[in-house]
CSV table of C-alpha atoms in Angstrom, one decimal:
chain,number,residue,atom,x,y,z
N,1,MET,CA,-10.8,-5.9,2.0
N,2,ASN,CA,-8.8,-8.8,3.7
N,3,LEU,CA,-8.3,-8.7,7.2
N,4,SER,CA,-5.2,-10.7,8.3
N,5,THR,CA,-3.0,-11.6,11.3
N,6,THR,CA,0.6,-12.5,12.5
N,7,ILE,CA,1.2,-16.1,13.3
N,8,ARG,CA,3.0,-15.0,16.6
N,9,ILE,CA,0.2,-16.5,19.3
N,10,LEU,CA,2.2,-19.4,20.8
N,11,LYS,CA,5.5,-18.3,22.5
N,12,ASP,CA,7.3,-21.7,21.9
N,13,LYS,CA,7.9,-22.1,17.5
N,14,THR,CA,7.9,-25.6,17.2
N,15,LEU,CA,6.3,-27.3,14.1
N,16,GLU,CA,3.8,-29.1,16.8
N,17,ASN,CA,3.0,-25.9,18.3
N,18,LEU,CA,2.3,-24.3,14.8
N,19,GLU,CA,-0.4,-26.5,14.0
N,20,LYS,CA,-1.8,-25.9,17.8
N,21,GLU,CA,-1.8,-22.2,16.5
N,22,LEU,CA,-3.0,-22.8,13.0
N,23,GLU,CA,-6.4,-24.5,14.8
N,24,VAL,CA,-6.7,-21.6,17.4
N,25,LEU,CA,-6.8,-19.2,14.4
N,26,SER,CA,-9.3,-21.1,12.2
N,27,LYS,CA,-11.7,-21.3,15.0
N,28,SER,CA,-11.1,-17.0,15.0
N,29,LYS,CA,-12.8,-14.6,12.6
N,30,PHE,CA,-9.3,-14.4,10.9
N,31,ASN,CA,-9.3,-16.5,7.4
N,32,ASN,CA,-6.2,-14.6,6.3
N,33,ILE,CA,-3.1,-14.5,8.2
N,34,ASN,CA,-0.1,-13.4,7.6
N,35,PHE,CA,2.6,-16.1,7.7
N,36,GLY,CA,5.7,-15.4,9.6
N,37,PHE,CA,8.9,-17.1,8.9
N,38,THR,CA,10.5,-14.5,11.3
N,39,GLU,CA,8.7,-16.9,14.0
N,40,ILE,CA,9.8,-19.9,12.9
N,41,GLN,CA,13.5,-19.0,11.2
N,42,ASN,CA,15.4,-21.1,13.6
N,43,LEU,CA,13.7,-24.0,12.2
N,44,LEU,CA,14.7,-22.7,8.6
N,45,ASP,CA,18.5,-23.9,9.2
N,46,GLU,CA,17.0,-27.3,9.4
N,47,ASP,CA,16.0,-29.4,6.4
N,48,ILE,CA,12.2,-29.1,7.0
N,49,ASP,CA,9.5,-30.3,5.5
N,50,LEU,CA,6.7,-27.4,5.6
N,51,ASN,CA,4.1,-29.5,3.7
N,52,SER,CA,1.8,-30.5,6.3
N,53,ILE,CA,1.8,-27.1,7.6
N,54,ALA,CA,0.8,-25.6,4.2
N,55,ASN,CA,-1.6,-28.8,3.7
N,56,LYS,CA,-3.3,-27.5,7.2
N,57,CYS,CA,-3.8,-24.0,6.3
N,58,LYS,CA,-5.7,-25.5,3.3
N,59,GLU,CA,-7.8,-27.7,5.5
N,60,LEU,CA,-8.5,-25.0,8.1
N,61,ASN,CA,-9.0,-23.1,5.3
N,62,LEU,CA,-6.6,-20.0,6.0
N,63,VAL,CA,-5.3,-18.0,3.1
N,64,SER,CA,-2.1,-16.4,3.7
N,65,ASN,CA,-1.4,-13.6,0.9
N,66,THR,CA,1.2,-12.2,2.5
N,67,GLY,CA,4.6,-13.5,4.4
N,68,HIS,CA,7.3,-12.1,6.2
N,69,ALA,CA,11.1,-13.4,5.4
N,70,PRO,CA,13.1,-13.5,8.2
N,71,ILE,CA,15.0,-10.8,10.1
N,72,HIS,CA,18.2,-9.4,11.2
N,73,TRP,CA,16.9,-6.0,11.4
N,74,PRO,CA,18.1,-3.4,12.2
N,75,PHE,CA,21.0,-3.4,10.2
N,76,PHE,CA,24.2,-1.4,9.0
N,77,PHE,CA,25.9,-2.1,5.6
N,78,ASN,CA,29.2,-0.6,7.8
N,79,ASN,CA,29.5,-4.0,9.1
N,80,TYR,CA,26.8,-6.3,7.6
N,81,TYR,CA,29.6,-8.3,5.0
N,82,ASN,CA,32.1,-9.0,7.8
N,83,ARG,CA,29.2,-10.6,10.3
N,84,PRO,CA,29.8,-14.3,11.2
N,85,ASP,CA,26.3,-15.3,10.5
N,86,LYS,CA,25.8,-13.5,7.2
N,87,GLU,CA,25.5,-16.9,5.4
N,88,ILE,CA,23.2,-18.0,7.7
N,89,LEU,CA,20.6,-15.0,7.3
N,90,GLU,CA,20.5,-14.9,3.6
N,91,LYS,CA,20.3,-18.8,3.3
N,92,ARG,CA,16.8,-18.1,5.8
N,93,ILE,CA,15.2,-15.5,3.3
N,94,PHE,CA,16.6,-17.8,0.3
N,95,LYS,CA,14.2,-20.5,2.2
N,96,SER,CA,11.3,-18.3,2.9
N,97,ILE,CA,11.1,-17.2,-0.7
N,98,GLN,CA,11.3,-20.7,-2.0
N,99,LEU,CA,8.5,-22.2,0.8
N,100,SER,CA,6.5,-19.3,-0.1
N,101,LYS,CA,5.1,-21.0,-2.8
N,102,LEU,CA,3.8,-23.6,-0.9
N,103,PHE,CA,1.8,-21.0,1.1
N,104,ASP,CA,0.3,-19.3,-2.0
N,105,ILE,CA,1.9,-16.2,-0.7
N,106,LYS,CA,1.8,-13.4,-3.2
N,107,TRP,CA,4.0,-10.3,-1.3
N,108,LEU,CA,6.8,-11.4,0.7
N,109,VAL,CA,8.0,-8.9,3.5
N,110,ILE,CA,11.7,-8.4,3.5
N,111,HIS,CA,13.9,-5.8,5.6
N,112,VAL,CA,16.3,-4.2,4.3
N,113,GLY,CA,19.7,-2.3,5.9
N,114,THR,CA,21.4,1.2,6.3
N,115,TYR,CA,24.4,2.7,5.6
N,116,LEU,CA,26.0,5.2,8.0
N,117,ASP,CA,28.4,8.0,7.3
N,118,THR,CA,32.0,8.8,9.3
N,119,ASN,CA,30.4,10.9,11.1
N,120,GLY,CA,27.5,7.9,12.2
N,121,LYS,CA,24.4,9.8,10.0
N,122,TYR,CA,22.4,8.0,7.7
N,123,ASP,CA,23.4,8.3,4.0
N,124,ILE,CA,20.8,7.7,1.5
N,125,GLU,CA,23.0,7.7,-1.5
N,126,LYS,CA,25.2,4.7,-0.3
N,127,SER,CA,22.0,3.3,1.5
N,128,ILE,CA,20.2,2.9,-1.8
N,129,GLU,CA,23.4,1.4,-3.5
N,130,TYR,CA,23.9,-1.1,-0.6
N,131,ASN,CA,20.4,-2.4,-0.7
N,132,ILE,CA,20.3,-2.3,-4.7
N,133,GLU,CA,23.2,-4.9,-4.1
N,134,TYR,CA,21.4,-6.5,-1.5
N,135,LEU,CA,18.3,-7.1,-2.7
N,136,ASP,CA,18.9,-7.7,-6.1
N,137,LYS,CA,19.4,-11.6,-5.5
N,138,PHE,CA,16.1,-12.0,-3.2
N,139,VAL,CA,14.1,-10.0,-5.8
N,140,LYS,CA,15.9,-12.3,-8.9
N,141,GLU,CA,15.0,-15.7,-6.7
N,142,ALA,CA,11.0,-14.5,-6.2
N,143,ASP,CA,10.5,-13.5,-9.5
N,144,LYS,CA,11.8,-17.1,-10.3
N,145,ASN,CA,9.2,-18.7,-7.9
N,146,GLY,CA,6.6,-16.0,-8.9
N,147,ILE,CA,6.7,-14.0,-5.7
N,148,LYS,CA,7.0,-10.3,-5.1
N,149,VAL,CA,8.7,-8.7,-2.2
N,150,ALA,CA,7.4,-5.6,-0.1
N,151,ILE,CA,10.6,-3.7,1.5
N,152,GLU,CA,9.1,-1.9,5.1
N,153,ASN,CA,10.2,1.1,6.8
N,154,GLY,CA,11.6,1.2,9.6
N,155,THR,CA,11.2,3.6,12.6
N,156,GLN,CA,13.4,6.7,11.3
N,157,MET,CA,15.3,7.1,15.3
N,158,GLU,CA,18.5,8.6,15.5
N,159,GLU,CA,19.7,5.9,17.6
N,160,ASP,CA,17.9,3.5,15.8
N,161,THR,CA,18.3,4.4,12.1
N,162,THR,CA,16.7,2.7,9.2
N,163,PRO,CA,15.8,3.6,5.7
N,164,TYR,CA,13.5,6.2,4.9
N,165,VAL,CA,10.3,6.0,3.1
N,166,GLU,CA,12.2,8.4,0.2
N,167,GLU,CA,14.6,5.3,0.0
N,168,LEU,CA,11.9,2.7,-0.2
N,169,ILE,CA,10.5,4.7,-3.2
N,170,ARG,CA,13.4,4.9,-5.6
N,171,LEU,CA,14.3,1.5,-4.4
N,172,VAL,CA,10.8,0.1,-5.8
N,173,ASP,CA,11.2,2.4,-8.8
N,174,TYR,CA,15.0,0.9,-9.8
N,175,PHE,CA,13.9,-2.4,-9.6
N,176,ASN,CA,10.5,-2.1,-11.4
N,177,SER,CA,12.0,-0.2,-13.9
N,178,LYS,CA,14.9,-3.1,-14.5
N,179,TYR,CA,12.5,-5.8,-14.6
N,180,GLU,CA,10.0,-3.7,-16.5
N,181,LYS,CA,7.3,-5.2,-14.7
N,182,GLU,CA,6.5,-4.8,-11.1
N,183,VAL,CA,8.4,-7.1,-8.7
N,184,LEU,CA,9.3,-4.7,-5.5
N,185,GLY,CA,6.8,-2.8,-3.6
N,186,ILE,CA,6.2,-0.9,0.1
N,187,CYS,CA,5.1,-2.6,3.3
N,188,PHE,CA,4.0,0.6,5.1
N,189,ASP,CA,4.5,-0.4,8.8
N,190,PHE,CA,2.1,2.1,11.2
N,191,GLY,CA,4.1,1.5,14.2
N,192,HIS,CA,7.5,2.0,13.1
N,193,ALA,CA,6.2,5.3,11.4
N,194,ASN,CA,4.6,6.5,14.9
N,195,VAL,CA,8.1,5.8,16.4
N,196,GLY,CA,9.4,7.9,14.0
N,197,ASN,CA,7.0,10.7,14.6
N,198,LEU,CA,6.2,10.7,11.0
N,199,ASP,CA,3.7,12.6,8.9
N,200,ILE,CA,1.6,9.0,8.2
N,201,TYR,CA,-0.7,10.6,6.3
N,202,LYS,CA,1.9,12.4,4.0
N,203,GLU,CA,3.9,9.4,3.7
N,204,ILE,CA,1.3,7.0,2.7
N,205,LYS,CA,0.0,9.8,0.0
N,206,ASN,CA,3.7,9.9,-1.3
N,207,ILE,CA,4.0,6.1,-1.5
N,208,GLY,CA,1.0,5.9,-3.6
N,209,ASN,CA,0.4,2.8,-6.0
N,210,ARG,CA,3.7,1.8,-4.6
N,211,LEU,CA,2.3,0.4,-1.7
N,212,LYS,CA,1.4,-3.3,-1.6
N,213,THR,CA,0.8,-4.4,2.3
N,214,THR,CA,0.6,-2.8,5.7
N,215,HIS,CA,1.7,-3.8,9.5
N,216,ILE,CA,-1.3,-2.4,12.0
N,217,HIS,CA,-0.2,-1.7,15.7
N,218,ASP,CA,-0.1,1.1,17.8
N,219,ASN,CA,2.6,2.5,20.5
N,220,TYR,CA,3.4,5.3,22.6
N,221,GLY,CA,6.5,6.5,21.0
N,222,ALA,CA,8.4,2.6,21.6
N,223,ASP,CA,8.0,0.2,19.5
N,224,ASP,CA,5.7,-2.4,21.8
N,225,HIS,CA,3.4,-3.3,18.9
N,226,ASN,CA,0.2,-2.6,20.9
N,227,PHE,CA,-3.2,-3.3,19.7
N,228,PRO,CA,-4.6,-0.4,17.6
N,229,TYR,CA,-6.5,2.8,19.6
N,230,THR,CA,-3.3,1.6,22.5
N,231,GLY,CA,-1.2,4.4,21.2
N,232,THR,CA,-1.1,7.5,19.6
N,233,VAL,CA,-1.3,6.7,15.7
N,234,ASN,CA,-3.8,8.9,14.3
N,235,TRP,CA,-6.0,6.4,12.4
N,236,ASN,CA,-8.2,8.8,10.9
N,237,GLN,CA,-5.8,10.3,9.1
N,238,ALA,CA,-4.0,6.9,8.3
N,239,MET,CA,-6.9,5.6,6.9
N,240,LYS,CA,-7.8,8.8,5.0
N,241,ALA,CA,-4.9,8.4,3.2
N,242,LEU,CA,-5.1,4.8,2.4
N,243,LYS,CA,-8.8,5.7,1.0
N,244,GLU,CA,-7.1,8.3,-1.1
N,245,ILE,CA,-4.7,6.3,-2.7
N,246,ASP,CA,-7.1,3.7,-3.4
N,247,TYR,CA,-5.4,0.9,-1.3
N,248,LYS,CA,-6.8,-2.4,-2.0
N,249,GLY,CA,-4.1,-4.6,-0.3
N,250,GLU,CA,-4.3,-6.4,3.5
N,251,LEU,CA,-4.8,-4.8,6.6
N,252,THR,CA,-2.3,-6.9,8.8
N,253,LEU,CA,-2.6,-6.9,12.8
N,254,GLU,CA,1.0,-7.6,14.0
N,255,VAL,CA,0.9,-6.9,17.8
N,256,ARG,CA,2.4,-8.3,20.4
N,257,TYR,CA,-0.4,-10.7,21.7
N,258,ASN,CA,1.8,-10.6,24.7
N,259,SER,CA,1.6,-6.9,25.1
N,260,LYS,CA,1.6,-5.1,28.8
N,261,SER,CA,-1.7,-3.5,27.5
N,262,GLU,CA,-3.7,-6.8,27.2
N,263,GLU,CA,-4.5,-8.5,30.4
N,264,LEU,CA,-6.6,-11.2,28.7
N,265,TYR,CA,-2.9,-12.6,27.1
N,266,ASN,CA,-1.9,-16.4,28.4
N,267,LYS,CA,1.7,-17.4,28.3
N,268,ASP,CA,0.9,-20.5,26.7
N,269,THR,CA,-2.0,-20.1,24.5
N,270,ILE,CA,-4.1,-17.3,22.9
N,271,THR,CA,-8.1,-17.3,23.5
N,272,VAL,CA,-10.7,-17.1,20.3
N,273,ASP,CA,-12.1,-14.9,22.3
N,274,LEU,CA,-8.8,-12.3,21.8
N,275,LEU,CA,-8.2,-13.3,18.8
N,276,ASP,CA,-12.0,-11.9,17.7
N,277,LYS,CA,-11.3,-8.8,19.7
N,278,THR,CA,-8.5,-8.1,17.6
N,279,TYR,CA,-10.4,-8.9,14.4
N,280,SER,CA,-13.0,-6.0,15.6
N,281,LEU,CA,-10.4,-3.9,16.1
N,282,LEU,CA,-9.3,-4.2,12.1
N,283,LYS,CA,-12.9,-3.7,11.4
N,284,ARG,CA,-13.2,-0.7,13.2
N,285,LEU,CA,-10.6,0.7,10.8
N,286,GLU,CA,-12.1,-0.6,8.0
N,287,ALA,CA,-15.5,1.1,8.3
N,288,LEU,CA,-12.8,4.4,9.3
N,289,MET,CA,-11.9,4.0,5.5
N,290,GLU,CA,-15.2,3.7,4.3
N,291,ASN,CA,-16.6,6.6,6.2
N,292,THR,CA,-13.4,9.2,5.6
N,293,GLU,CA,-14.4,9.0,2.2
N,294,LYS,CA,-18.3,9.8,2.6
N,295,LEU,CA,-17.0,12.5,4.9
N,296,SER,CA,-14.4,14.0,2.5
N,297,ILE,CA,-16.6,14.0,-0.6
N,298,ASN,CA,-17.2,17.5,-1.7
N,299,VAL,CA,-21.1,17.5,-3.5
N,300,ILE,CA,-21.0,20.1,-5.7
N,301,LYS,CA,-24.5,19.9,-7.2
N,302,PRO,CA,-27.3,18.8,-4.9
N,303,LYS,CA,-29.7,16.6,-5.4
N,304,GLU,CA,-33.4,17.1,-6.5
N,305,LYS,CA,-36.6,15.5,-5.1
N,306,ASN,CA,-38.6,12.9,-6.5
N,307,ILE,CA,-35.5,12.1,-9.1
N,308,ASN,CA,-33.8,8.9,-9.1
N,309,TYR,CA,-30.6,9.1,-10.2
N,310,THR,CA,-28.6,6.3,-11.5
N,311,LYS,CA,-24.7,6.1,-9.8
N,312,ARG,CA,-22.1,6.7,-12.2
N,313,LYS,CA,-18.3,6.2,-10.8
N,314,GLY,CA,-15.4,8.0,-12.4
N,315,ALA,CA,-11.8,8.4,-12.8
N,316,TYR,CA,-10.2,11.6,-14.3
N,317,VAL,CA,-6.8,12.9,-14.5
N,318,ILE,CA,-5.3,16.5,-14.4
N,319,ILE,CA,-2.4,16.1,-16.3
N,320,LYS,CA,0.3,18.2,-15.5
N,321,LYS,CA,3.1,19.3,-18.6
N,322,HIS,CA,5.8,21.6,-18.5
N,323,ASP,CA,5.8,25.6,-17.4
N,324,ASP,CA,2.7,24.9,-15.4
N,325,LYS,CA,0.1,23.8,-18.1
N,326,ILE,CA,-2.0,20.9,-18.7
N,327,ALA,CA,-3.2,18.5,-20.9
N,328,ILE,CA,-7.1,18.3,-21.4
N,329,ALA,CA,-9.5,16.8,-23.9
N,330,ASN,CA,-11.6,18.8,-26.4
N,331,GLU,CA,-14.5,16.9,-28.0
N,332,GLY,CA,-16.2,19.2,-30.3
N,333,ASN,CA,-15.4,22.4,-28.7
N,334,LYS,CA,-16.4,21.1,-24.9
N,335,TYR,CA,-13.4,20.5,-22.8
N,336,PHE,CA,-13.4,17.8,-20.3
N,337,PHE,CA,-10.5,15.7,-18.1
N,338,ILE,CA,-9.0,12.9,-19.6
N,339,GLY,CA,-10.9,9.6,-18.4
N,340,GLY,CA,-14.2,8.0,-17.8
N,341,GLY,CA,-16.3,5.3,-16.1
N,342,ILE,CA,-15.1,2.9,-13.8
N,343,GLU,CA,-16.3,-0.9,-15.2
N,344,ALA,CA,-17.0,-3.5,-13.3
N,345,GLU,CA,-14.0,-5.0,-11.1
N,346,GLU,CA,-11.9,-2.0,-11.8
N,347,THR,CA,-9.9,-0.4,-9.2
N,348,LYS,CA,-10.1,3.5,-10.0
N,349,GLU,CA,-6.5,3.5,-10.9
N,350,GLU,CA,-7.2,0.6,-13.4
N,351,ALA,CA,-10.1,2.3,-14.9
N,352,LEU,CA,-8.0,6.0,-15.0
N,353,LYS,CA,-5.0,4.1,-17.2
N,354,ARG,CA,-7.2,2.3,-19.3
N,355,GLU,CA,-9.1,5.6,-20.1
N,356,VAL,CA,-6.3,7.5,-20.9
N,357,ILE,CA,-5.1,5.0,-22.9
N,358,GLU,CA,-8.1,4.8,-24.8
N,359,GLU,CA,-8.1,8.1,-25.3
N,360,THR,CA,-4.5,9.7,-25.8
N,361,GLY,CA,-2.3,6.7,-26.4
N,362,CYS,CA,-0.1,7.4,-23.5
N,363,THR,CA,0.5,5.7,-20.5
N,364,LEU,CA,0.7,7.7,-17.0
N,365,LYS,CA,3.3,8.4,-14.4
N,366,ASN,CA,3.8,9.9,-11.0
N,367,ILE,CA,-0.1,9.3,-10.3
N,368,GLU,CA,-1.2,11.1,-7.3
N,369,TYR,CA,-5.1,11.0,-5.7
N,370,PHE,CA,-5.7,15.1,-5.7
N,371,ASP,CA,-9.8,15.0,-5.0
N,372,THR,CA,-13.5,13.1,-4.9
N,373,VAL,CA,-16.5,15.1,-5.6
N,374,LYS,CA,-20.1,14.3,-6.1
N,375,SER,CA,-22.5,15.8,-8.5
N,376,TYR,CA,-26.2,15.5,-9.5
N,377,GLU,CA,-26.5,16.2,-13.0
N,378,TYR,CA,-28.8,15.2,-15.8
N,379,ASN,CA,-27.0,14.0,-19.3
N,380,GLU,CA,-28.4,13.7,-22.5
N,381,ASN,CA,-27.7,10.2,-23.4
N,382,HIS,CA,-27.9,8.9,-19.7
N,383,GLY,CA,-30.7,10.8,-17.9
N,384,TYR,CA,-30.0,11.6,-14.1
N,385,LEU,CA,-26.9,11.1,-13.1
N,386,GLU,CA,-25.3,10.7,-9.6
N,387,ILE,CA,-22.0,11.4,-10.5
N,388,ILE,CA,-19.0,10.1,-8.4
N,389,ALA,CA,-15.7,11.4,-9.5
N,390,THR,CA,-12.3,10.5,-8.5
N,391,ILE,CA,-9.7,13.2,-9.5
N,392,TYR,CA,-6.0,12.4,-10.0
N,393,THR,CA,-2.7,14.3,-11.0
N,394,ALA,CA,-0.4,12.6,-13.3
N,395,GLU,CA,2.1,13.1,-16.5
N,396,PHE,CA,2.6,11.4,-19.8
N,397,ASP,CA,4.5,8.6,-19.5
N,398,GLU,CA,5.4,7.0,-23.0
N,399,LYS,CA,3.3,6.3,-25.9
N,400,VAL,CA,1.7,2.5,-25.9
N,401,ALA,CA,-0.7,2.8,-28.9
N,402,GLU,CA,-2.9,4.7,-31.2
N,403,LYS,CA,-5.8,6.7,-29.2
N,404,ILE,CA,-9.3,5.0,-30.2
N,405,GLU,CA,-11.4,8.1,-28.9
N,406,LYS,CA,-12.1,10.9,-31.8
N,407,ASN,CA,-11.0,13.7,-28.8
N,408,GLU,CA,-8.1,16.2,-29.7
N,409,ILE,CA,-6.0,16.8,-26.6
N,410,ILE,CA,-4.7,20.1,-26.1
N,411,ILE,CA,-1.7,21.4,-24.3
N,412,CYS,CA,-3.3,25.0,-21.9
N,413,ASN,CA,-3.0,27.2,-19.3
N,414,PRO,CA,-5.3,26.0,-16.5
N,415,GLU,CA,-5.9,29.5,-15.5
N,416,GLU,CA,-7.9,30.2,-18.8
N,417,TYR,CA,-9.7,27.0,-18.7
N,418,GLN,CA,-10.9,27.0,-15.1
N,419,ASP,CA,-14.6,28.1,-16.6
N,420,LYS,CA,-14.7,26.5,-19.7
N,421,LEU,CA,-15.1,22.9,-18.7
N,422,TYR,CA,-17.9,21.1,-19.8
N,423,HIS,CA,-18.9,19.7,-16.1
N,424,GLU,CA,-19.2,21.9,-13.2
N,425,TYR,CA,-17.8,19.5,-10.9
N,426,GLN,CA,-14.3,19.5,-13.0
N,427,ARG,CA,-14.5,23.0,-12.9
N,428,TYR,CA,-14.7,22.9,-9.5
N,429,ALA,CA,-11.5,20.3,-9.2
N,430,LEU,CA,-9.3,22.4,-11.2
N,431,LYS,CA,-9.9,26.1,-9.4
N,432,LYS,CA,-8.8,23.7,-6.7
N,433,TYR,CA,-6.0,22.6,-8.4
N,434,ILE,CA,-4.9,26.0,-9.2
N,435,ASN,CA,-5.4,27.6,-5.7
N,436,ARG,CA,-3.0,24.5,-4.4
N,437,ASN,CA,-0.6,25.3,-7.0
């Protein structure tokens, strides 16, 4: 997993200072940076040439997978189109999109607006309508430049109203459906979520594979952008959620290095030691993600002594149908979840989608993580296996190919087949699914 930091480590942003900043960053443990056009947005009003900065990044081996467009947030559509600086603000975003190509940025974060009703309350339907109009031109320009856009959650506070996660999900689904490919994703800001007192675990699980990048910072209820663990964010639950949705994006530190919580701050420059300290905090979160998986795996059939097991990781799905029924595979009167082994270089969800197409010819929608189980078993064809199975729930989407497997897909009541599944770990998972539903 890539660990990156914002470039907001110098107080005064000039191109000369930006080069100095990159020199400092290159001496730290960070190899990845989030290139924030926010930090130099006033310079974007000029006809600046950032080729020298892009070349400097390459010379210093600093990689920018993600960036941040200039912001004018929070803003409300009720008065946005009357703002005298509207044209300037939007030109900055267009310029950041075009300049992102220089830095090989893959995901550019853009903030979105909010619409309030006559009582000053958040109107989600109107907000979606206005945000579709607002984002449309930026998504089109980004797609033309080979860049994808990530929209960010806000604080969701009454006095500082910003779009809810539900709205972001609907916007992403709208644009990706319109383009028939992935052009929009979500950036989850943990500090903003904490200010709004959101259930971070639940929100991330709802976002699922729409999550493409993150902003890591902490606080005690105000948007202070403190270092992780200097605040009340529940990082255990946060990292557990990221692990469960099989998140593969970056952990991006978006702290204010002049935070009151950090005594090592120097007003003119940031030390390499301080950067390395913050890097170690991200490593701690990364390790927490890994350990979360180990702690949460249910071992169904224990390991026997004096036997060498071959590890086999798999991804499987409980296909939800109408009337609370599910779809499973029948192979010679042996019943299985649809799914199979994870091949080299595949993520769990990539393996799942491939297996489902091979077994059914269909794609999936509404994929959600359900459970991870481990079982030590003997297989007639493969010998002794240490099976680590990640179980998802999903629905069939559309037929895209002819299935290549010889199995039969049957629709059944889960209660009737909870004891008929061939593998014990799948029987365990189905019983857990029945109890939850």
